[in-house]
mmCIF file with all atom_site columns, C-alpha atoms in Angstrom:
data_model
loop_
_atom_site.group_PDB
_atom_site.id
_atom_site.type_symbol
_atom_site.label_atom_id
_atom_site.label_alt_id
_atom_site.label_comp_id
_atom_site.label_asym_id
_atom_site.label_entity_id
_atom_site.label_seq_id
_atom_site.pdbx_PDB_ins_code
_atom_site.Cartn_x
_atom_site.Cartn_y
_atom_site.Cartn_z
_atom_site.occupancy
_atom_site.B_iso_or_equiv
_atom_site.pdbx_formal_charge
_atom_site.auth_seq_id
_atom_site.auth_comp_id
_atom_site.auth_asym_id
_atom_site.auth_atom_id
_atom_site.pdbx_PDB_model_num
ATOM 1   C CA . GLN A 1 1   ? -72.258 -65.919 3.938   1.00 83.00 ? 1   GLN A CA 1
ATOM 2   C CA . ARG A 1 2   ? -70.443 -62.692 2.801   1.00 83.00 ? 2   ARG A CA 1
ATOM 3   C CA . ASN A 1 3   ? -71.087 -63.488 -0.998  1.00 81.00 ? 3   ASN A CA 1
ATOM 4   C CA . ARG A 1 4   ? -74.781 -64.141 -0.034  1.00 87.00 ? 4   ARG A CA 1
ATOM 5   C CA . GLY A 1 5   ? -75.173 -60.665 1.577   1.00 81.00 ? 5   GLY A CA 1
ATOM 6   C CA . ASN A 1 6   ? -75.683 -62.273 4.990   1.00 87.00 ? 6   ASN A CA 1
ATOM 7   C CA . TRP A 1 7   ? -73.771 -59.509 6.858   1.00 88.00 ? 7   TRP A CA 1
ATOM 8   C CA . GLU A 1 8   ? -74.600 -60.575 10.242  1.00 92.00 ? 8   GLU A CA 1
ATOM 9   C CA . GLU A 1 9   ? -73.593 -64.213 9.867   1.00 93.00 ? 9   GLU A CA 1
ATOM 10  C CA . ALA A 1 10  ? -70.585 -63.305 7.834   1.00 92.00 ? 10  ALA A CA 1
ATOM 11  C CA . GLU A 1 11  ? -69.381 -60.852 10.542  1.00 94.00 ? 11  GLU A CA 1
ATOM 12  C CA . ARG A 1 12  ? -69.970 -63.411 13.274  1.00 96.00 ? 12  ARG A CA 1
ATOM 13  C CA . LEU A 1 13  ? -67.768 -66.102 11.376  1.00 95.00 ? 13  LEU A CA 1
ATOM 14  C CA . TYR A 1 14  ? -64.979 -63.635 10.546  1.00 95.00 ? 14  TYR A CA 1
ATOM 15  C CA . GLN A 1 15  ? -65.049 -62.381 14.293  1.00 96.00 ? 15  GLN A CA 1
ATOM 16  C CA . GLN A 1 16  ? -64.472 -66.085 15.247  1.00 96.00 ? 16  GLN A CA 1
ATOM 17  C CA . SER A 1 17  ? -61.703 -66.362 12.601  1.00 95.00 ? 17  SER A CA 1
ATOM 18  C CA . LEU A 1 18  ? -60.139 -63.280 13.888  1.00 96.00 ? 18  LEU A CA 1
ATOM 19  C CA . ALA A 1 19  ? -60.233 -64.401 17.519  1.00 97.00 ? 19  ALA A CA 1
ATOM 20  C CA . LEU A 1 20  ? -58.590 -67.717 16.544  1.00 97.00 ? 20  LEU A CA 1
ATOM 21  C CA . ARG A 1 21  ? -55.812 -66.117 14.306  1.00 97.00 ? 21  ARG A CA 1
ATOM 22  C CA . THR A 1 22  ? -55.016 -63.673 17.162  1.00 96.00 ? 22  THR A CA 1
ATOM 23  C CA . GLU A 1 23  ? -54.797 -66.544 19.701  1.00 97.00 ? 23  GLU A CA 1
ATOM 24  C CA . LEU A 1 24  ? -52.276 -68.134 17.224  1.00 97.00 ? 24  LEU A CA 1
ATOM 25  C CA . GLY A 1 25  ? -50.370 -65.107 16.482  1.00 96.00 ? 25  GLY A CA 1
ATOM 26  C CA . ASP A 1 26  ? -51.131 -65.146 12.899  1.00 97.00 ? 26  ASP A CA 1
ATOM 27  C CA . ARG A 1 27  ? -50.702 -61.485 11.861  1.00 96.00 ? 27  ARG A CA 1
ATOM 28  C CA . ALA A 1 28  ? -51.342 -62.064 8.181   1.00 95.00 ? 28  ALA A CA 1
ATOM 29  C CA . GLY A 1 29  ? -54.359 -63.943 9.079   1.00 96.00 ? 29  GLY A CA 1
ATOM 30  C CA . MET A 1 30  ? -55.455 -61.191 11.368  1.00 96.00 ? 30  MET A CA 1
ATOM 31  C CA . ALA A 1 31  ? -55.087 -58.574 8.894   1.00 96.00 ? 31  ALA A CA 1
ATOM 32  C CA . SER A 1 32  ? -57.165 -60.612 6.372   1.00 94.00 ? 32  SER A CA 1
ATOM 33  C CA . SER A 1 33  ? -59.922 -60.868 8.873   1.00 96.00 ? 33  SER A CA 1
ATOM 34  C CA . TRP A 1 34  ? -59.825 -57.045 9.436   1.00 96.00 ? 34  TRP A CA 1
ATOM 35  C CA . GLY A 1 35  ? -59.904 -56.463 5.812   1.00 95.00 ? 35  GLY A CA 1
ATOM 36  C CA . VAL A 1 36  ? -62.974 -58.699 5.224   1.00 95.00 ? 36  VAL A CA 1
ATOM 37  C CA . LEU A 1 37  ? -64.733 -57.150 8.478   1.00 96.00 ? 37  LEU A CA 1
ATOM 38  C CA . GLY A 1 38  ? -63.992 -53.681 7.015   1.00 96.00 ? 38  GLY A CA 1
ATOM 39  C CA . GLU A 1 39  ? -65.530 -54.681 3.708   1.00 94.00 ? 39  GLU A CA 1
ATOM 40  C CA . ILE A 1 40  ? -68.568 -55.961 5.519   1.00 95.00 ? 40  ILE A CA 1
ATOM 41  C CA . GLN A 1 41  ? -68.877 -52.489 7.343   1.00 95.00 ? 41  GLN A CA 1
ATOM 42  C CA . ARG A 1 42  ? -68.321 -50.644 4.077   1.00 93.00 ? 42  ARG A CA 1
ATOM 43  C CA . LYS A 1 43  ? -71.271 -52.619 2.479   1.00 90.00 ? 43  LYS A CA 1
ATOM 44  C CA . ARG A 1 44  ? -73.480 -51.476 5.337   1.00 91.00 ? 44  ARG A CA 1
ATOM 45  C CA . GLY A 1 45  ? -72.433 -47.922 5.025   1.00 92.00 ? 45  GLY A CA 1
ATOM 46  C CA . ASN A 1 46  ? -70.688 -47.997 8.475   1.00 95.00 ? 46  ASN A CA 1
ATOM 47  C CA . TRP A 1 47  ? -67.680 -45.540 7.343   1.00 95.00 ? 47  TRP A CA 1
ATOM 48  C CA . GLU A 1 48  ? -66.121 -45.135 10.818  1.00 96.00 ? 48  GLU A CA 1
ATOM 49  C CA . GLU A 1 49  ? -66.015 -48.721 11.739  1.00 97.00 ? 49  GLU A CA 1
ATOM 50  C CA . ALA A 1 50  ? -64.774 -49.597 8.205   1.00 97.00 ? 50  ALA A CA 1
ATOM 51  C CA . GLU A 1 51  ? -62.116 -46.979 8.395   1.00 97.00 ? 51  GLU A CA 1
ATOM 52  C CA . ARG A 1 52  ? -61.015 -48.326 11.809  1.00 97.00 ? 52  ARG A CA 1
ATOM 53  C CA . LEU A 1 53  ? -60.605 -51.932 10.481  1.00 97.00 ? 53  LEU A CA 1
ATOM 54  C CA . TYR A 1 54  ? -58.821 -51.105 7.290   1.00 97.00 ? 54  TYR A CA 1
ATOM 55  C CA . GLN A 1 55  ? -56.532 -48.875 9.282   1.00 97.00 ? 55  GLN A CA 1
ATOM 56  C CA . GLN A 1 56  ? -55.708 -52.120 11.459  1.00 96.00 ? 56  GLN A CA 1
ATOM 57  C CA . TYR A 1 57  ? -55.319 -53.915 8.156   1.00 97.00 ? 57  TYR A CA 1
ATOM 58  C CA . LEU A 1 58  ? -53.015 -51.285 6.785   1.00 97.00 ? 58  LEU A CA 1
ATOM 59  C CA . GLU A 1 59  ? -50.857 -51.366 10.039  1.00 97.00 ? 59  GLU A CA 1
ATOM 60  C CA . VAL A 1 60  ? -50.117 -55.011 9.677   1.00 96.00 ? 60  VAL A CA 1
ATOM 61  C CA . MET A 1 61  ? -49.453 -54.884 5.980   1.00 96.00 ? 61  MET A CA 1
ATOM 62  C CA . THR A 1 62  ? -46.915 -52.191 6.651   1.00 97.00 ? 62  THR A CA 1
ATOM 63  C CA . GLU A 1 63  ? -45.398 -54.239 9.542   1.00 96.00 ? 63  GLU A CA 1
ATOM 64  C CA . LEU A 1 64  ? -45.119 -57.302 7.172   1.00 96.00 ? 64  LEU A CA 1
ATOM 65  C CA . GLY A 1 65  ? -43.801 -55.095 4.323   1.00 96.00 ? 65  GLY A CA 1
ATOM 66  C CA . ASP A 1 66  ? -46.633 -56.177 1.976   1.00 97.00 ? 66  ASP A CA 1
ATOM 67  C CA . ARG A 1 67  ? -46.563 -53.342 -0.290  1.00 97.00 ? 67  ARG A CA 1
ATOM 68  C CA . ALA A 1 68  ? -49.434 -54.499 -2.503  1.00 96.00 ? 68  ALA A CA 1
ATOM 69  C CA . GLY A 1 69  ? -51.449 -54.868 0.615   1.00 95.00 ? 69  GLY A CA 1
ATOM 70  C CA . MET A 1 70  ? -50.611 -51.432 1.593   1.00 97.00 ? 70  MET A CA 1
ATOM 71  C CA . ALA A 1 71  ? -51.434 -49.932 -1.853  1.00 97.00 ? 71  ALA A CA 1
ATOM 72  C CA . SER A 1 72  ? -54.891 -51.766 -1.576  1.00 95.00 ? 72  SER A CA 1
ATOM 73  C CA . SER A 1 73  ? -55.531 -50.417 1.786   1.00 96.00 ? 73  SER A CA 1
ATOM 74  C CA . TRP A 1 74  ? -54.960 -46.764 0.695   1.00 97.00 ? 74  TRP A CA 1
ATOM 75  C CA . GLY A 1 75  ? -57.297 -47.290 -2.117  1.00 97.00 ? 75  GLY A CA 1
ATOM 76  C CA . VAL A 1 76  ? -60.042 -48.542 0.123   1.00 97.00 ? 76  VAL A CA 1
ATOM 77  C CA . LEU A 1 77  ? -59.391 -45.830 2.533   1.00 97.00 ? 77  LEU A CA 1
ATOM 78  C CA . GLY A 1 78  ? -59.629 -43.315 -0.193  1.00 98.00 ? 78  GLY A CA 1
ATOM 79  C CA . ASP A 1 79  ? -62.983 -44.810 -1.268  1.00 96.00 ? 79  ASP A CA 1
ATOM 80  C CA . ILE A 1 80  ? -64.032 -44.579 2.357   1.00 96.00 ? 80  ILE A CA 1
ATOM 81  C CA . GLN A 1 81  ? -63.159 -40.829 2.405   1.00 97.00 ? 81  GLN A CA 1
ATOM 82  C CA . ARG A 1 82  ? -64.865 -40.197 -0.832  1.00 96.00 ? 82  ARG A CA 1
ATOM 83  C CA . ASN A 1 83  ? -68.066 -41.740 0.410   1.00 94.00 ? 83  ASN A CA 1
ATOM 84  C CA . ARG A 1 84  ? -67.856 -39.456 3.515   1.00 94.00 ? 84  ARG A CA 1
ATOM 85  C CA . GLY A 1 85  ? -67.183 -36.465 1.158   1.00 96.00 ? 85  GLY A CA 1
ATOM 86  C CA . ASN A 1 86  ? -63.712 -35.928 2.172   1.00 97.00 ? 86  ASN A CA 1
ATOM 87  C CA . TRP A 1 87  ? -62.488 -35.217 -1.218  1.00 97.00 ? 87  TRP A CA 1
ATOM 88  C CA . ASP A 1 88  ? -59.003 -33.856 -0.305  1.00 98.00 ? 88  ASP A CA 1
ATOM 89  C CA . GLU A 1 89  ? -58.177 -36.862 1.996   1.00 98.00 ? 89  GLU A CA 1
ATOM 90  C CA . ALA A 1 90  ? -59.752 -39.361 -0.564  1.00 98.00 ? 90  ALA A CA 1
ATOM 91  C CA . GLU A 1 91  ? -57.351 -37.577 -3.198  1.00 98.00 ? 91  GLU A CA 1
ATOM 92  C CA . ARG A 1 92  ? -54.316 -37.972 -0.995  1.00 98.00 ? 92  ARG A CA 1
ATOM 93  C CA . LEU A 1 93  ? -54.977 -41.749 -0.332  1.00 98.00 ? 93  LEU A CA 1
ATOM 94  C CA . TYR A 1 94  ? -55.736 -42.493 -3.930  1.00 98.00 ? 94  TYR A CA 1
ATOM 95  C CA . GLN A 1 95  ? -52.485 -40.729 -4.881  1.00 98.00 ? 95  GLN A CA 1
ATOM 96  C CA . GLN A 1 96  ? -50.647 -42.889 -2.440  1.00 97.00 ? 96  GLN A CA 1
ATOM 97  C CA . SER A 1 97  ? -52.088 -45.932 -3.743  1.00 98.00 ? 97  SER A CA 1
ATOM 98  C CA . LEU A 1 98  ? -51.442 -44.993 -7.347  1.00 98.00 ? 98  LEU A CA 1
ATOM 99  C CA . ALA A 1 99  ? -47.829 -44.153 -6.746  1.00 98.00 ? 99  ALA A CA 1
ATOM 100 C CA . LEU A 1 100 ? -47.143 -47.570 -5.010  1.00 97.00 ? 100 LEU A CA 1
ATOM 101 C CA . ARG A 1 101 ? -49.256 -49.432 -7.621  1.00 97.00 ? 101 ARG A CA 1
ATOM 102 C CA . THR A 1 102 ? -47.230 -47.732 -10.317 1.00 97.00 ? 102 THR A CA 1
ATOM 103 C CA . GLU A 1 103 ? -43.771 -48.547 -8.635  1.00 97.00 ? 103 GLU A CA 1
ATOM 104 C CA . LEU A 1 104 ? -45.019 -52.161 -8.221  1.00 96.00 ? 104 LEU A CA 1
ATOM 105 C CA . GLY A 1 105 ? -46.171 -52.284 -11.797 1.00 95.00 ? 105 GLY A CA 1
ATOM 106 C CA . ASP A 1 106 ? -49.787 -53.054 -10.874 1.00 92.00 ? 106 ASP A CA 1
#
C-alpha cells in the first residue's frame, strides 16, 4: 500500500505492525515501523509528526548501537528541517550524518 501511495491504508497496517512488535518487545521492529510511519508522514508533508516518529526511530537505533541507522536518521531529520526552512539545524544534522557515514565507509 505504501508503494502504491495509499497512505491511509499503509499507515493503518504499519500501526498494526507497531502494536504487535510493541507487544512482543521487538525494539528493532518497533524502530522499523516508526521509520516507515515517519516516511508516510513526510510524504504527506506532516513535518512535525514525521520528526516525532524519526526521533523515536533514532532513539532505538542509538539504544541498539545501529550506527548506520543513526546516520540515516540524522539525514532524514535534516531533510525534515530543510523542508521546514530551518537551514542551520538541517546543516547540523546533515553534518552528523555525513561524519558517521564517512566513519562507516558509506
